[in-house]
Coordinates of C-alpha atoms in Angstrom, one line a residue:
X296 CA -26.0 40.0 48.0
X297 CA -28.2 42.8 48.6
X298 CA -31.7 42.1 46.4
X299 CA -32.7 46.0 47.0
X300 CA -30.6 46.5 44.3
X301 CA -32.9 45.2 41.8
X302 CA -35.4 47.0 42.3
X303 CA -33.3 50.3 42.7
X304 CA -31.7 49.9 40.1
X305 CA -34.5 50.0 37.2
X306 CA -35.8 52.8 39.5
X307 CA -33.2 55.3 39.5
X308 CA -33.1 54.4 35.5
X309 CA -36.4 55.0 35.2
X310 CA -35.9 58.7 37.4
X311 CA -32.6 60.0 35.8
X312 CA -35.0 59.5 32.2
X313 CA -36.9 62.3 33.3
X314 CA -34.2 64.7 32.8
X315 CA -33.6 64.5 29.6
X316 CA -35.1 65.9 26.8
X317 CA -33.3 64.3 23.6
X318 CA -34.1 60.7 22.2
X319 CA -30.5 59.7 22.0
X320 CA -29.8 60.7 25.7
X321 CA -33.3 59.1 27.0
X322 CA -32.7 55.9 25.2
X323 CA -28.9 55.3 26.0
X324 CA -29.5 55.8 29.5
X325 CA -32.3 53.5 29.6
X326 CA -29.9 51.3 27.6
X327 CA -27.1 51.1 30.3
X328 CA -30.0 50.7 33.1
X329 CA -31.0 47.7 31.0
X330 CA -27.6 46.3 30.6
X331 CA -26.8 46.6 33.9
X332 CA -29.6 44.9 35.3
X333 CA -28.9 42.0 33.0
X334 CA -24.9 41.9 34.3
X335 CA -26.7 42.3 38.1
X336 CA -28.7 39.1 37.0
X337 CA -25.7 37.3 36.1
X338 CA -23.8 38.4 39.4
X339 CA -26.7 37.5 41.3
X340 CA -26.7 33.8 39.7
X341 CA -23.0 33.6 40.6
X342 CA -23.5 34.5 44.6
X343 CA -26.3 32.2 44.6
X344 CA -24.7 29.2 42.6
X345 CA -21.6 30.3 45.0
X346 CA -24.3 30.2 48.1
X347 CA -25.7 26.5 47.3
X348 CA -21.8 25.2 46.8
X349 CA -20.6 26.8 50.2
X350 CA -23.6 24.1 51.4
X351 CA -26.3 27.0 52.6
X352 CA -29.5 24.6 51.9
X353 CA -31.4 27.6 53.3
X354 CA -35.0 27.4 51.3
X355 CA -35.1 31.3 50.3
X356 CA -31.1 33.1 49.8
X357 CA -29.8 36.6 50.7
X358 CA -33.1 36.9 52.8
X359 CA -33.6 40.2 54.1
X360 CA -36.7 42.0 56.3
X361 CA -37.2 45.0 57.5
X362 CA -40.6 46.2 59.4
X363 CA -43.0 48.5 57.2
X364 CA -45.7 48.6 58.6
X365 CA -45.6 46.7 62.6
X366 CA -49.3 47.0 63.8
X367 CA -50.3 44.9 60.7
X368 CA -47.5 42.5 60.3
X369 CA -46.3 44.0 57.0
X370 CA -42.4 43.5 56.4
X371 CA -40.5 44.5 53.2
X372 CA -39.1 40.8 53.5
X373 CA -37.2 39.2 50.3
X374 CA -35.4 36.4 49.2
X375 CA -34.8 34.3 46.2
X376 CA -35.0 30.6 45.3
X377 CA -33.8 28.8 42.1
X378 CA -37.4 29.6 41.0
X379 CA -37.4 33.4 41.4
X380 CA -33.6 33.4 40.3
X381 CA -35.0 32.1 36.6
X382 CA -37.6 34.8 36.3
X383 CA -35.1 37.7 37.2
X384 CA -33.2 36.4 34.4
X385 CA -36.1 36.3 32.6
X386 CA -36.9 39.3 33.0
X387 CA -33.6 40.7 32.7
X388 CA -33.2 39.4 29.3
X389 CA -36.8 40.8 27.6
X390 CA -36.3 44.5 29.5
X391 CA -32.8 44.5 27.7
X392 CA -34.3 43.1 24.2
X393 CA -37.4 45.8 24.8
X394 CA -35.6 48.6 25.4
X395 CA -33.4 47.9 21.9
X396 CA -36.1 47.4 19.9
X397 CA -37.7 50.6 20.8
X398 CA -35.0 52.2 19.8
X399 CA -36.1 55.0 17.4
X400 CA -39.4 55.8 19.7
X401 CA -39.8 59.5 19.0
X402 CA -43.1 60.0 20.3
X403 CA -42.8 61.1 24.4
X404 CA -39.4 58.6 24.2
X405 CA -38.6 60.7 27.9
X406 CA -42.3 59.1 29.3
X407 CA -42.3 56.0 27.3
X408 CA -38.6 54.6 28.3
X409 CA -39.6 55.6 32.1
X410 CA -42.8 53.4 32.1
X411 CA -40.4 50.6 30.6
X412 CA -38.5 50.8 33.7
X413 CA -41.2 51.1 36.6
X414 CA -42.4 48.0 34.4
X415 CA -39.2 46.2 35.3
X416 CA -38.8 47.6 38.8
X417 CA -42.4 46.0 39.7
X418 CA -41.4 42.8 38.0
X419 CA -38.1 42.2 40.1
X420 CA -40.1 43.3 43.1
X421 CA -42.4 40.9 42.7
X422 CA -40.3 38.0 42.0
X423 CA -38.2 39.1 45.1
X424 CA -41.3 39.6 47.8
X425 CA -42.2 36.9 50.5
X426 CA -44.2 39.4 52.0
X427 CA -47.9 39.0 50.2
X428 CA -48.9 42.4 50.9
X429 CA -45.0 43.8 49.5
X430 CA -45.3 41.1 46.6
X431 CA -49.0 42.6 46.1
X432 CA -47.8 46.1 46.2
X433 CA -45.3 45.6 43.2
X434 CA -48.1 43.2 41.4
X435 CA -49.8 46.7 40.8
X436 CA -46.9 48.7 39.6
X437 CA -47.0 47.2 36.7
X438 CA -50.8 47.6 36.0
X439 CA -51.0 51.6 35.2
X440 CA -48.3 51.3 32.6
X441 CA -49.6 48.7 30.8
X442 CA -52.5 51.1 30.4
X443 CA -50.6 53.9 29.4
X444 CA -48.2 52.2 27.5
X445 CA -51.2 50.9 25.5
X446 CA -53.3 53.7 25.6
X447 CA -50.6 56.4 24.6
X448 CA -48.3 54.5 22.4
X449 CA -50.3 52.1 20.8
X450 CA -51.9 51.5 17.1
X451 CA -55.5 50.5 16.2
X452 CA -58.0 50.2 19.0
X453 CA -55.6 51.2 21.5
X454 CA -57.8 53.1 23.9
X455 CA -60.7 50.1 23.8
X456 CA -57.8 47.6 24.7
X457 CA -55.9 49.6 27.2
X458 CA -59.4 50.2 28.8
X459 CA -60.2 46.7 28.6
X460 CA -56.9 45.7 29.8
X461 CA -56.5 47.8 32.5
X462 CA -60.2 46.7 33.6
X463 CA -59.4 43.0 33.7
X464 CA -56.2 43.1 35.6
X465 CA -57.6 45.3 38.1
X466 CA -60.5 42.7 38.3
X467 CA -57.8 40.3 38.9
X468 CA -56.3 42.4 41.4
X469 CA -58.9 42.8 43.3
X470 CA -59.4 39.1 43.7
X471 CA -56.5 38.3 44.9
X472 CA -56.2 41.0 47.6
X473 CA -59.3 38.9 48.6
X474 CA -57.4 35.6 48.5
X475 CA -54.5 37.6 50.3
X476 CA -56.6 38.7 52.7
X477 CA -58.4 35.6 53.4
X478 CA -54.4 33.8 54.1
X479 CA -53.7 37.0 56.8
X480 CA -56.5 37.0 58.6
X481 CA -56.7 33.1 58.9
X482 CA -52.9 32.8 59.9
X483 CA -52.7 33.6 63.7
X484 CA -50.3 31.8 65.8
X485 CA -50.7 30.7 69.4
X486 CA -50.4 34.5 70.8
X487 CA -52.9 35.8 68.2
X488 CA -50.4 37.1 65.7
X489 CA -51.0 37.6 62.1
X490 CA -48.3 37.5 59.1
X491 CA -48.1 37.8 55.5
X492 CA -44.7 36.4 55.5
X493 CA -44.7 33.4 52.9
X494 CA -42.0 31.5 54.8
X495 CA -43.9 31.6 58.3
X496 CA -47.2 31.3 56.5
X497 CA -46.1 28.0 54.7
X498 CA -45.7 26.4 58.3
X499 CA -48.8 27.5 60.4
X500 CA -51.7 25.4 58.6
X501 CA -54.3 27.1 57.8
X502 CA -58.0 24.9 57.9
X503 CA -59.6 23.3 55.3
X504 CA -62.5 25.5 55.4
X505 CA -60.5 28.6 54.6
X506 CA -58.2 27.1 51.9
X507 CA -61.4 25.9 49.8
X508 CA -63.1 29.3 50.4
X509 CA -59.6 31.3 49.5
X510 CA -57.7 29.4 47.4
X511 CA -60.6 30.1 43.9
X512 CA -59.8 34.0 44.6
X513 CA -56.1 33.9 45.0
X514 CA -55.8 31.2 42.0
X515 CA -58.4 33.1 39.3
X516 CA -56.8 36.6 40.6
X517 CA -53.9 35.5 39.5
X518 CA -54.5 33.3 37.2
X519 CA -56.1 36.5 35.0
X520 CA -52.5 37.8 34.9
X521 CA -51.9 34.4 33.6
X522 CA -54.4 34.1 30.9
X523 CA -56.6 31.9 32.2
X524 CA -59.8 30.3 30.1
X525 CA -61.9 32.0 30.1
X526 CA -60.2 34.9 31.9
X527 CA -58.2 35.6 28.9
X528 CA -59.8 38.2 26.1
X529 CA -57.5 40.9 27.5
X530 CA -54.4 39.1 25.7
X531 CA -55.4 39.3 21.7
X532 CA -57.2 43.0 22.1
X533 CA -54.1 44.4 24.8
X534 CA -50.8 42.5 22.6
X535 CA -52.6 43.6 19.0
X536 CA -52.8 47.2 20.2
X537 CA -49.4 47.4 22.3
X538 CA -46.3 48.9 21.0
X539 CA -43.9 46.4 20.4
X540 CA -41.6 46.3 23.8
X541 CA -44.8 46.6 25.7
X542 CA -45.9 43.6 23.7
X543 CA -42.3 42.1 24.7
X544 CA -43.2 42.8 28.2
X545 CA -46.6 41.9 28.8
X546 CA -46.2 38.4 27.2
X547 CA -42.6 38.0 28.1
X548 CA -42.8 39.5 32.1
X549 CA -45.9 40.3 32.8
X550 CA -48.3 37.4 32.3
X551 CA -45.4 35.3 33.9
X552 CA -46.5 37.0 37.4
X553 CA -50.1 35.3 37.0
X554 CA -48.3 31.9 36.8
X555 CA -45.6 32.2 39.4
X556 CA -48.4 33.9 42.0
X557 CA -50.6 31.0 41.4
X558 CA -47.7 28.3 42.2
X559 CA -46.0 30.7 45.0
X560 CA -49.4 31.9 46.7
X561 CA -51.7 30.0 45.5
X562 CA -50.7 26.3 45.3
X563 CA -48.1 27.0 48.1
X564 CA -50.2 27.9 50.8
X565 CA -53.4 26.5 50.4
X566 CA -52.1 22.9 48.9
X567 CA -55.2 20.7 50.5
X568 CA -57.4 23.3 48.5
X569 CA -55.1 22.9 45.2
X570 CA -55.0 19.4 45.5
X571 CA -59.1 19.4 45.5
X572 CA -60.0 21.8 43.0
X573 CA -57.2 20.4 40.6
X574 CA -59.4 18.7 38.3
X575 CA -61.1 22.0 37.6
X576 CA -57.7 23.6 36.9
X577 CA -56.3 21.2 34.7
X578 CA -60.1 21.2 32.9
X579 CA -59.5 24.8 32.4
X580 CA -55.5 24.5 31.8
X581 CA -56.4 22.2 28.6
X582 CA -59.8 24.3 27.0
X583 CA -57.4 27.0 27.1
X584 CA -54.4 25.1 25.2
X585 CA -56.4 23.5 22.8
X586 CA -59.2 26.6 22.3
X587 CA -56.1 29.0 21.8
X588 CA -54.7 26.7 19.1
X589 CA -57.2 26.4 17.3
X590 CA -58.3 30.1 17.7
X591 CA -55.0 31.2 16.4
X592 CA -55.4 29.4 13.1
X593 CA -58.1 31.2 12.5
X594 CA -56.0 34.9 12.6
X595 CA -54.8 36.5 9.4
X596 CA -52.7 39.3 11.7
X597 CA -49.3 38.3 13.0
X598 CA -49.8 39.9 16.3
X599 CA -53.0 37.9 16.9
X600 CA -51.5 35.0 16.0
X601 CA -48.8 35.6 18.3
X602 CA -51.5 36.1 21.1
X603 CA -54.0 33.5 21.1
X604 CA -50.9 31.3 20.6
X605 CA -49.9 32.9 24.3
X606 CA -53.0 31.6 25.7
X607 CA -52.4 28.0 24.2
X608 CA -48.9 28.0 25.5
X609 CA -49.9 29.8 28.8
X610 CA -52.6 26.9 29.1
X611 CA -49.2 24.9 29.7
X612 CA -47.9 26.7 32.6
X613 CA -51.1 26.1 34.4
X614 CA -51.6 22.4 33.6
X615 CA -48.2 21.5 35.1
X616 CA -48.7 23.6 38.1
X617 CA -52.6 21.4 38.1
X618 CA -50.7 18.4 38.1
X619 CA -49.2 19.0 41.1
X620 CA -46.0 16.2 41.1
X621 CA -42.4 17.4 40.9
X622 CA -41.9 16.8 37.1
X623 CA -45.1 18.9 36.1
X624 CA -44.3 21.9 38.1
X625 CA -40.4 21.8 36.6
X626 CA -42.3 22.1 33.6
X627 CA -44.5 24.9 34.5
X628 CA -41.4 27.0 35.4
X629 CA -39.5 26.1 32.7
X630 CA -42.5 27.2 30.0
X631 CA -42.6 30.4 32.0
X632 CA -39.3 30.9 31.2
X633 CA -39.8 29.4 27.6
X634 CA -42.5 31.5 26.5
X635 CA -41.2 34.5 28.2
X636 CA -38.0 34.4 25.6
X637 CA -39.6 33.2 22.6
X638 CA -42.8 35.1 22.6
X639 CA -40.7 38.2 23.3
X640 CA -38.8 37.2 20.0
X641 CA -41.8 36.6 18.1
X642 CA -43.5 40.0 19.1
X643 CA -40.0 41.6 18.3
X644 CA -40.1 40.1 14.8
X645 CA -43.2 41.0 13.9
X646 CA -42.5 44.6 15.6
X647 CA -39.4 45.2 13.0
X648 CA -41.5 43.7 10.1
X649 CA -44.6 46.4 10.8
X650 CA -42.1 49.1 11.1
X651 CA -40.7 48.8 7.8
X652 CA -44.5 47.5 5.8
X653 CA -47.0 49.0 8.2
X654 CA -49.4 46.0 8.4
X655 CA -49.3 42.6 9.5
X656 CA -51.8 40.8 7.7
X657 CA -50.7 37.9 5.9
X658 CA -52.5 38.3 2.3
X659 CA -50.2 41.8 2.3
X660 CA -46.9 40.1 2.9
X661 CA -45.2 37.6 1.4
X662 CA -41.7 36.7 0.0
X663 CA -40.1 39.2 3.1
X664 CA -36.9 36.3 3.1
X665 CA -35.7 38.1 0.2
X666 CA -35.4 41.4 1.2
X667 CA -34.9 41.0 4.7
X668 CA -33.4 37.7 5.6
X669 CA -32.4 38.6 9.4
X670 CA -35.9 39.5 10.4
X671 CA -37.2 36.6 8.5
X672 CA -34.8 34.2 10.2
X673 CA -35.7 34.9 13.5
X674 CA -39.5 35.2 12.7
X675 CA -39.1 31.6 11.7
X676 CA -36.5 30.8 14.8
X677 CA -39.3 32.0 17.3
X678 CA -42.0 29.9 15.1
X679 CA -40.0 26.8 15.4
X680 CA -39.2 27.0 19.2
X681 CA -43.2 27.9 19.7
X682 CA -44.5 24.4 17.5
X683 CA -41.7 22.9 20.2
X684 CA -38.6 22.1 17.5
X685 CA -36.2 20.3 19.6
X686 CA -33.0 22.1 20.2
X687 CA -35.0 25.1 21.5
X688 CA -36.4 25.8 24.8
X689 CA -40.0 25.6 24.2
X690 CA -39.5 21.2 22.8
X691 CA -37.9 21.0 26.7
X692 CA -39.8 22.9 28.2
X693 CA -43.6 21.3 27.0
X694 CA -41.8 17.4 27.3
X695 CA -41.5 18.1 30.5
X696 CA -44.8 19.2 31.5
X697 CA -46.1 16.4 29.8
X698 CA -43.9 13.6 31.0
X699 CA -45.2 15.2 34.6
X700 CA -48.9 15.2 33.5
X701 CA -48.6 11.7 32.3
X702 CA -47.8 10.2 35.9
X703 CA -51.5 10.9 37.1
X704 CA -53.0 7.4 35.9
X705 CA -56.6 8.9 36.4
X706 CA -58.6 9.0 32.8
X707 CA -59.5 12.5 33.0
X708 CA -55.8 13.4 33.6
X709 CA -54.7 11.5 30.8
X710 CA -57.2 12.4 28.2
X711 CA -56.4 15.9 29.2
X712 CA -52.3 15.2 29.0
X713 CA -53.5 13.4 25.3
X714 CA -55.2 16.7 23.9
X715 CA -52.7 19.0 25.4
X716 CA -49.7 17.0 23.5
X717 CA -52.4 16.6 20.3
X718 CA -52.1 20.7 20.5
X719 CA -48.6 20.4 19.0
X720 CA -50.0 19.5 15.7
X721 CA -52.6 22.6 15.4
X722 CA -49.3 24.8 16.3
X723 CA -47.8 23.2 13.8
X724 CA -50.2 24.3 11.5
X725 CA -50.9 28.0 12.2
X726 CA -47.4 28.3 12.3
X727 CA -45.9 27.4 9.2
X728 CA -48.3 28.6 7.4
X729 CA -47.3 32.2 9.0
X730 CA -44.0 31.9 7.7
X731 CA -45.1 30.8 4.6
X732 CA -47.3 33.3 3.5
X733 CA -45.4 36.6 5.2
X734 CA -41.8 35.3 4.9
X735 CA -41.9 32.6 1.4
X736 CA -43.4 33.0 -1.9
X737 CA -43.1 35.9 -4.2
X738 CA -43.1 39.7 -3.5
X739 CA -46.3 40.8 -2.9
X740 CA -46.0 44.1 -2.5
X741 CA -43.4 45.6 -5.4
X742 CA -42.7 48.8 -2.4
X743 CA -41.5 46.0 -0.3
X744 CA -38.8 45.5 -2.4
X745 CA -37.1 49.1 -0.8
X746 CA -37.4 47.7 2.7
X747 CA -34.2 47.6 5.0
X748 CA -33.2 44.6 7.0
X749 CA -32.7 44.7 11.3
X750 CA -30.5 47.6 12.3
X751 CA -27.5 46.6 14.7
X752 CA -30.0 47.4 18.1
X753 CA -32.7 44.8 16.7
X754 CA -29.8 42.6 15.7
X755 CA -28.7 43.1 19.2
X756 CA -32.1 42.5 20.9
X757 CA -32.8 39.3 18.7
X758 CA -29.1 38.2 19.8
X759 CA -29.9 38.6 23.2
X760 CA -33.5 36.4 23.2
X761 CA -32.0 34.0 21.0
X762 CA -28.8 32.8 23.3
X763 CA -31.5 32.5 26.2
X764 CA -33.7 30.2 24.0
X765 CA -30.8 28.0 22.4
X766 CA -29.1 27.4 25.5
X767 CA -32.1 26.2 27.1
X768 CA -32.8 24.0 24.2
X769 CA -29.3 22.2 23.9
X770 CA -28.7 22.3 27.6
X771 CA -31.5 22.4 29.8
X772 CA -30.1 20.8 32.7
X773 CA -28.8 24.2 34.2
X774 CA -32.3 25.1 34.2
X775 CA -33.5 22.2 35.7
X776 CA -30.7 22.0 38.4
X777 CA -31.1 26.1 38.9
X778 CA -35.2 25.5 39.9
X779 CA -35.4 21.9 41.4
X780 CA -34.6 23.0 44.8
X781 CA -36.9 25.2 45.1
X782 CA -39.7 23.1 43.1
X783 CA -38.9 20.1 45.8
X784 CA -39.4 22.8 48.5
X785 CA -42.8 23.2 46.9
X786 CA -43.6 20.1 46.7
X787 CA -42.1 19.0 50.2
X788 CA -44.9 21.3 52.0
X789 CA -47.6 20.4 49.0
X790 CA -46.9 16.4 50.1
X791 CA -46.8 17.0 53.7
X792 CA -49.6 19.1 54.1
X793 CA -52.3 16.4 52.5
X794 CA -50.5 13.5 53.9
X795 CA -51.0 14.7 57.2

């Protein structure tokens, strides 16, 4: 199957917007471009479940390359894994749910819906590269419409958090091109040859020296996508101020990039260095689960609470990939895909509630179950998966991150696996206390009484999160056996690299 198509696809979407001026023909056609990248998704897991049973134990499928740029070894080379297979449909799932929710988006809807789409387009191309300068290249799509996104679209201190934002990533950026460029220019072969092909770079060995000097840029770069402690104040300020599908997208797509760089580039590559400065990263992985717990209890506004509980839960993804065993980075992938679902639900929730009240404090709501019981239901749904309830994706996802972390014996790793599970508790809290005071109790506002429940496009966007998170929750084990290929491909160079 031909992987150009996903990136085309969301392109030529985001191109045939631009000819329209009317919100009904903007917003269908980003509809269909939506829907059928989702259906592509789905075709695509079919070829490659179709690939694996016809025995192809090939590490990357339907691998492609063709030469960009010869003199400097640049190739637009892709393939996919059971890794990058799970964030396509990841992604696929929160660009449908994002462009339903934005459904009645007057305001520039030709502009808005494009950005949406060169959003997606840089998302797929990044999960799709194993060329570091093509995977770069698409990392940066996706930075100038955040900004604009924010900037244009956005409520309260939207120009202060785009700004910021778009300041931070960049910062991030900029460190990793380092890290990048630290992998290329240490990668010759016997005849002098450089590469930024992944596949060929994950063979030649690159020293010691240059891993431990490399691998702090490449991981921190990335790991600023991935709201790392204390790389993280972009997330509250940018996800407060974001409409919501940009909210969907940042949390649900975007920060997912930090974490699958910093396993595919970072960890990949340079595991000797991984392996050395893992103590750090789980030190950091565990401040920022526990600091974005507690920080989150202290919020009275439902998108901040959403947020700093972003940087808890992202503090996951990090401490599995720190861990560095089979079981922990299973975990890591599986509360990419986790968080990516459920915090696009949650943001949607609270994006429907703001709509129809225009605030999201918590002493101005209260007793919303009564007047709109679909919202309220899956405001609750996302709440339960986040505190991990089991029969949801995020109870799977955390267990197994923690069942990972708790094979290192070593007293720091099990303290920090201790706190990290003691987190659970402090969700717990912030959570239910959410629901309590916007969704139970009595009215507090007597105008709330006139609000409408979901429409059948928010209906249909909820729908669509929901069947991702449920069927992760009762049946993980498609998940599992969809990624551990490509997590034992990790790990088989990770192991092999320090053993030897």
């Amino acid at each position: 199957m031909n992987l150009h198509i996903l990136v085309l696809i969301p392109v030529l979407t985001a191109l045939a917007t631009l000819f329209f001026k009317e919100l009904k023909q903007v917003r269908m056609i980003a509809f269909l471009g939506s829907a059928l990248q989702l259906l592509l998704s789905f075709a695509l897991l079919a070829a490659f479940y179709a690939e694996r049973a016809a025995g192809n134990v090939a590490p990357m499928l339907f691998y492609s390359s063709f030469q960009w740029f010869p003199s400097l070894g640049i190739a637009y080379t892709t393939g996919i894994d059971g890794i990058a297979m799970a964030m396509i449909l990841l992604s696929a799932f929160v660009v449908l749910a994002g462009v339903l929710v934005s459904w009645k988006m007057e305001k520039l809807s030709r502009e808005f819906f494009f950005l949406l789409m060169l959003l997606s387009a840089g998302a797929y191309g990044f999960f799709i590269s194993l060329d570091l300068f093509v995977m770069f290249f698409f990392l940066e799509i996706a930075v100038i419409p955040k900004f604009l996104l924010i900037g244009v679209w956005g409520s309260g201190r939207k120009e202060y958090s785009a700004m910021k934002l778009a300041l931070m990533l960049m910062g991030g950026s900029a460190l990793v091109f380092l890290g990048l460029m630290g992998i290329y220019f240490n990668s010759a072969d016997i005849h002098g040859q450089h590469t930024f092909n992944i596949l060929e770079l994950s063979v030649r060995h690159l020293p010691l020296s240059t891993q431990m000097l490399f691998f702090p840029f490449a991981f921190i770069g990335f790991g600023i996508f991935g709201a790392l402690f204390p790389f993280h104040t972009w997330v509250p300020d940018g996800h407060s101020s974001a409409p919501t599908a940009a909210s969907m997208f940042l949390a649900g797509i975007s920060m997912k990039l930090g974490g699958y760089g910093c396993l595919r580039v970072a960890t990949y590559l340079m595991p000797e260095a991984a392996h050395a400065y893992s103590p750090y990263i789980i030190l950091l992985s565990a401040i920022a689960i526990i600091y974005g717990a507690f920080a989150t209890m202290m919020q009275t506004d439902l998108k901040y609470i959403n947020a700093y509980s972003s940087v808890s839960h992202c503090g996951f993804v990090l401490l599995g990939i720190g861990m560095m065993n089979e079981t922990a980075i299973t975990g890591a992938v599986m509360q990419m895909i986790s968080h990516g679902l459920m915090t696009a639900l949650f943001f949607a929730a609270i994006g429907m509630i703001y709509e129809r009240t225009h605030t999201r404090l918590l002493a101005q709501l209260g007793g919303l179950l009564k007047v709109m019981p679909f919202i309220s239901s899956i405001f609750v749904i996302a709440g339960l998966c986040s505190l991990g309830l089991p029969g949801f994706s995020g109870f799977v996802a955390e267990m197994t991150v923690f069942m990972g972390s708790w094979q290192h014996v070593e007293t720091g790793y099990r303290i920090a696996t201790i706190l990290s599970c003691a987190s659970i508790v402090v969700t717990a809290v912030y959570i239910l206390r959410a629901a309590g005071k916007s969704i139970m109790g009595p009215i507090v506002d007597d105008h709330h009484l006139q609000l409408s429940d979901a429409t059948w496009n928010e209906k249909l966007a909820a729908v669509v999160l929901l069947i991702g998170i449920v069927t992760i929750g009762i049946a993980p084990f498609w998940l599992s056996d969809l990624i551990g290929p490509g997590v034992h491909g990790l790990m088989a160079n990770i192991g092999r690299t320090i053993l030897s």
